[in-house]
Structures are given as C-alpha cells and as structure tokens.
C-alpha cells in the first residue's frame, strides 16, 4: 500500500480540477492505496495561513509554525507520504493562491519532503500553450524537491466536457497505475 497525499487548491465545487482529483483518487483507491486529501480552496474562512518567517536570528531564516490544519494535519501526512499529488486550476497563467499557500508552507520541511513521487493535475480554460508557466513551475518545483514525476495531466479547454472527461480518465489511470513498493 502506498500513502498518497492529494492537495487541491480550487475554490470551485464542483469544478474542473476537482473532477481530475476525484478521478485520480478513485483510481488510487481501487489500487488499494491509502489516501489523505486536503482541499485548501474549500476551507473558506479557515484558509491556510501564509508562510511567515522569523528573521530575528542574524543569518538565519526560520518558518514560523502556525497552529492550523496545515501544520497539525497536512504536513505530518506529507512527511509520511510516498506520493504527493498537486491539483490546481489555472488562474492568470499560474496555480491558484490557496494551493500555493500550502506549498509555501513546505519551507521548514524541505529536506524531510525530498525524494517522493509526484503527480500534477491542472485544469484551465486556456490552451496547452497558456499552461506553459505552470508546467515550468511544476517541473522546477519537482526537481528542487527531488520528486520523481509519475504522471501529469494538464487539462486545457476544460470547459469542454468531452475533452475534460478524457483528461479525467487519464488522471484515473495514473492513480490506478501506482504500484506498491513491496
């Protein structure tokens, strides 16, 4: 059994990126894996707090740990996870702020989060070309974290239900294809 953490950012419910996340999760559950999912965009007033740094020590920068759900629940699940799934909607050619706020909170744990597998699922009303900035951002993030990509879905023109169904099927297949290391 593989431990998988799914982090979503979209405030749309139901929305196109949620459909990708749901499809991936269905496939991964059918494959018998343990899933933890945090939908940052659906947290309303309790949205994740933004990263804050303590610069009081000369030459040192330390992330201030907040006593919120990201610190008490999400980070511990991420530390245990084998696979991290980042799910976003494209907002102005980047990922949405709610997911970015969670990713920024990795700061104090970078070394402990290294060497995992990763999946990126993104939906947007634009073209594949419009998603170039997100693709580059996710590629560099995965390289920095030393995460091995096991599949990405960039669902362009996600307003097109037929096209979105195909992308959701792709996400499902990625989730279903994850094998235990046993």
PDB file of N, CA and C in Angstrom, residues 139-182:
ATOM      1  N   UNK A 139       7.603  21.662 -12.975  1.00  0.00           N
ATOM      2  CA  UNK A 139       8.831  20.910 -13.317  1.00  0.00           C
ATOM      3  C   UNK A 139       9.976  21.330 -12.398  1.00  0.00           C
ATOM      4  N   UNK A 140      10.156  22.628 -12.231  1.00  0.00           N
ATOM      5  CA  UNK A 140      11.238  23.135 -11.385  1.00  0.00           C
ATOM      6  C   UNK A 140      10.988  22.784  -9.919  1.00  0.00           C
ATOM      7  N   UNK A 141       9.740  22.882  -9.464  1.00  0.00           N
ATOM      8  CA  UNK A 141       9.407  22.506  -8.089  1.00  0.00           C
ATOM      9  C   UNK A 141       9.751  21.036  -7.843  1.00  0.00           C
ATOM     10  N   UNK A 142       9.367  20.165  -8.777  1.00  0.00           N
ATOM     11  CA  UNK A 142       9.658  18.741  -8.618  1.00  0.00           C
ATOM     12  C   UNK A 142      11.164  18.470  -8.622  1.00  0.00           C
ATOM     13  N   UNK A 143      11.900  19.152  -9.465  1.00  0.00           N
ATOM     14  CA  UNK A 143      13.355  18.987  -9.480  1.00  0.00           C
ATOM     15  C   UNK A 143      13.970  19.464  -8.161  1.00  0.00           C
ATOM     16  N   UNK A 144      13.519  20.604  -7.681  1.00  0.00           N
ATOM     17  CA  UNK A 144      14.033  21.163  -6.426  1.00  0.00           C
ATOM     18  C   UNK A 144      13.761  20.219  -5.250  1.00  0.00           C
ATOM     19  N   UNK A 145      12.560  19.650  -5.216  1.00  0.00           N
ATOM     20  CA  UNK A 145      12.183  18.747  -4.127  1.00  0.00           C
ATOM     21  C   UNK A 145      12.725  17.333  -4.343  1.00  0.00           C
ATOM     22  N   UNK A 146      13.350  17.095  -5.485  1.00  0.00           N
ATOM     23  CA  UNK A 146      13.825  15.757  -5.864  1.00  0.00           C
ATOM     24  C   UNK A 146      12.664  14.764  -5.894  1.00  0.00           C
ATOM     25  N   UNK A 147      11.542  15.230  -6.424  1.00  0.00           N
ATOM     26  CA  UNK A 147      10.375  14.372  -6.584  1.00  0.00           C
ATOM     27  C   UNK A 147      10.413  13.785  -7.986  1.00  0.00           C
ATOM     28  N   UNK A 148      10.110  12.515  -8.087  1.00  0.00           N
ATOM     29  CA  UNK A 148      10.042  11.836  -9.370  1.00  0.00           C
ATOM     30  C   UNK A 148       8.623  11.936  -9.901  1.00  0.00           C
ATOM     31  N   UNK A 149       8.475  12.500 -11.076  1.00  0.00           N
ATOM     32  CA  UNK A 149       7.144  12.621 -11.681  1.00  0.00           C
ATOM     33  C   UNK A 149       6.677  11.246 -12.157  1.00  0.00           C
ATOM     34  N   UNK A 150       5.462  10.882 -11.747  1.00  0.00           N
ATOM     35  CA  UNK A 150       4.882   9.627 -12.229  1.00  0.00           C
ATOM     36  C   UNK A 150       3.674   9.882 -13.121  1.00  0.00           C
ATOM     37  N   UNK A 151       3.443  11.145 -13.438  1.00  0.00           N
ATOM     38  CA  UNK A 151       2.375  11.478 -14.370  1.00  0.00           C
ATOM     39  C   UNK A 151       1.827  12.870 -14.126  1.00  0.00           C
ATOM     40  N   UNK A 152       1.498  13.530 -15.204  1.00  0.00           N
ATOM     41  CA  UNK A 152       0.914  14.866 -15.145  1.00  0.00           C
ATOM     42  C   UNK A 152      -0.257  14.915 -16.109  1.00  0.00           C
ATOM     43  N   UNK A 153      -1.261  15.693 -15.736  1.00  0.00           N
ATOM     44  CA  UNK A 153      -2.377  15.962 -16.633  1.00  0.00           C
ATOM     45  C   UNK A 153      -2.584  17.466 -16.640  1.00  0.00           C
ATOM     46  N   UNK A 154      -2.464  18.056 -17.807  1.00  0.00           N
ATOM     47  CA  UNK A 154      -2.740  19.480 -17.990  1.00  0.00           C
ATOM     48  C   UNK A 154      -3.965  19.573 -18.887  1.00  0.00           C
ATOM     49  N   UNK A 155      -5.118  19.733 -18.247  1.00  0.00           N
ATOM     50  CA  UNK A 155      -6.413  19.694 -18.935  1.00  0.00           C
ATOM     51  C   UNK A 155      -6.757  21.081 -19.480  1.00  0.00           C
ATOM     52  N   UNK A 156      -6.369  21.305 -20.728  1.00  0.00           N
ATOM     53  CA  UNK A 156      -6.696  22.581 -21.363  1.00  0.00           C
ATOM     54  C   UNK A 156      -8.141  22.556 -21.863  1.00  0.00           C
ATOM     55  N   UNK A 157      -8.657  23.720 -22.165  1.00  0.00           N
ATOM     56  CA  UNK A 157     -10.045  23.848 -22.642  1.00  0.00           C
ATOM     57  C   UNK A 157     -11.009  23.051 -21.763  1.00  0.00           C
ATOM     58  N   UNK A 158     -10.825  23.125 -20.457  1.00  0.00           N
ATOM     59  CA  UNK A 158     -11.596  22.279 -19.542  1.00  0.00           C
ATOM     60  C   UNK A 158     -13.084  22.624 -19.504  1.00  0.00           C
ATOM     61  N   UNK A 159     -13.487  23.679 -20.151  1.00  0.00           N
ATOM     62  CA  UNK A 159     -14.917  23.979 -20.295  1.00  0.00           C
ATOM     63  C   UNK A 159     -15.588  22.960 -21.210  1.00  0.00           C
ATOM     64  N   UNK A 160     -14.798  22.293 -22.047  1.00  0.00           N
ATOM     65  CA  UNK A 160     -15.296  21.290 -22.989  1.00  0.00           C
ATOM     66  C   UNK A 160     -15.444  19.960 -22.250  1.00  0.00           C
ATOM     67  N   UNK A 161     -16.694  19.592 -21.924  1.00  0.00           N
ATOM     68  CA  UNK A 161     -16.944  18.406 -21.096  1.00  0.00           C
ATOM     69  C   UNK A 161     -16.386  17.120 -21.689  1.00  0.00           C
ATOM     70  N   UNK A 162     -16.450  16.969 -22.999  1.00  0.00           N
ATOM     71  CA  UNK A 162     -15.927  15.756 -23.636  1.00  0.00           C
ATOM     72  C   UNK A 162     -14.414  15.672 -23.473  1.00  0.00           C
ATOM     73  N   UNK A 163     -13.757  16.809 -23.664  1.00  0.00           N
ATOM     74  CA  UNK A 163     -12.307  16.856 -23.514  1.00  0.00           C
ATOM     75  C   UNK A 163     -11.923  16.631 -22.044  1.00  0.00           C
ATOM     76  N   UNK A 164     -12.685  17.234 -21.132  1.00  0.00           N
ATOM     77  CA  UNK A 164     -12.409  17.081 -19.709  1.00  0.00           C
ATOM     78  C   UNK A 164     -12.562  15.619 -19.280  1.00  0.00           C
ATOM     79  N   UNK A 165     -13.553  14.924 -19.819  1.00  0.00           N
ATOM     80  CA  UNK A 165     -13.741  13.502 -19.497  1.00  0.00           C
ATOM     81  C   UNK A 165     -12.494  12.698 -19.853  1.00  0.00           C
ATOM     82  N   UNK A 166     -11.903  13.001 -20.996  1.00  0.00           N
ATOM     83  CA  UNK A 166     -10.684  12.293 -21.414  1.00  0.00           C
ATOM     84  C   UNK A 166      -9.527  12.582 -20.463  1.00  0.00           C
ATOM     85  N   UNK A 167      -9.409  13.834 -20.035  1.00  0.00           N
ATOM     86  CA  UNK A 167      -8.364  14.181 -19.085  1.00  0.00           C
ATOM     87  C   UNK A 167      -8.615  13.510 -17.733  1.00  0.00           C
ATOM     88  N   UNK A 168      -9.873  13.449 -17.299  1.00  0.00           N
ATOM     89  CA  UNK A 168     -10.210  12.777 -16.037  1.00  0.00           C
ATOM     90  C   UNK A 168      -9.876  11.293 -16.124  1.00  0.00           C
ATOM     91  N   UNK A 169     -10.114  10.685 -17.271  1.00  0.00           N
ATOM     92  CA  UNK A 169      -9.776   9.272 -17.475  1.00  0.00           C
ATOM     93  C   UNK A 169      -8.257   9.079 -17.372  1.00  0.00           C
ATOM     94  N   UNK A 170      -7.507  10.029 -17.889  1.00  0.00           N
ATOM     95  CA  UNK A 170      -6.049   9.992 -17.794  1.00  0.00           C
ATOM     96  C   UNK A 170      -5.609  10.055 -16.323  1.00  0.00           C
ATOM     97  N   UNK A 171      -6.241  10.954 -15.548  1.00  0.00           N
ATOM     98  CA  UNK A 171      -5.937  11.084 -14.119  1.00  0.00           C
ATOM     99  C   UNK A 171      -6.285   9.789 -13.378  1.00  0.00           C
ATOM    100  N   UNK A 172      -7.419   9.205 -13.709  1.00  0.00           N
ATOM    101  CA  UNK A 172      -7.837   7.933 -13.121  1.00  0.00           C
ATOM    102  C   UNK A 172      -6.783   6.852 -13.385  1.00  0.00           C
ATOM    103  N   UNK A 173      -6.323   6.762 -14.622  1.00  0.00           N
ATOM    104  CA  UNK A 173      -5.331   5.739 -14.994  1.00  0.00           C
ATOM    105  C   UNK A 173      -4.013   5.929 -14.237  1.00  0.00           C
ATOM    106  N   UNK A 174      -3.614   7.172 -14.034  1.00  0.00           N
ATOM    107  CA  UNK A 174      -2.389   7.425 -13.266  1.00  0.00           C
ATOM    108  C   UNK A 174      -2.577   6.918 -11.836  1.00  0.00           C
ATOM    109  N   UNK A 175      -3.703   7.257 -11.219  1.00  0.00           N
ATOM    110  CA  UNK A 175      -3.978   6.789  -9.851  1.00  0.00           C
ATOM    111  C   UNK A 175      -4.017   5.273  -9.766  1.00  0.00           C
ATOM    112  N   UNK A 176      -4.665   4.656 -10.730  1.00  0.00           N
ATOM    113  CA  UNK A 176      -4.814   3.193 -10.762  1.00  0.00           C
ATOM    114  C   UNK A 176      -3.475   2.500 -11.004  1.00  0.00           C
ATOM    115  N   UNK A 177      -2.563   3.159 -11.712  1.00  0.00           N
ATOM    116  CA  UNK A 177      -1.291   2.532 -12.106  1.00  0.00           C
ATOM    117  C   UNK A 177      -0.227   2.536 -11.013  1.00  0.00           C
ATOM    118  N   UNK A 178      -0.436   3.263  -9.941  1.00  0.00           N
ATOM    119  CA  UNK A 178       0.580   3.345  -8.886  1.00  0.00           C
ATOM    120  C   UNK A 178       0.697   1.975  -8.210  1.00  0.00           C
ATOM    121  N   UNK A 179       1.919   1.499  -8.158  1.00  0.00           N
ATOM    122  CA  UNK A 179       2.203   0.177  -7.598  1.00  0.00           C
ATOM    123  C   UNK A 179       2.888   0.312  -6.238  1.00  0.00           C
ATOM    124  N   UNK A 180       2.572  -0.620  -5.365  1.00  0.00           N
ATOM    125  CA  UNK A 180       3.245  -0.672  -4.060  1.00  0.00           C
ATOM    126  C   UNK A 180       4.685  -1.086  -4.267  1.00  0.00           C
ATOM    127  N   UNK A 181       5.531  -0.637  -3.373  1.00  0.00           N
ATOM    128  CA  UNK A 181       6.954  -0.970  -3.460  1.00  0.00           C
ATOM    129  C   UNK A 181       7.289  -2.295  -2.798  1.00  0.00           C
ATOM    130  N   UNK A 182       6.289  -3.040  -2.381  1.00  0.00           N
ATOM    131  CA  UNK A 182       6.518  -4.309  -1.684  1.00  0.00           C
ATOM    132  C   UNK A 182       6.847  -5.407  -2.637  1.00  0.00           C
TER     133      UNK A 182
END
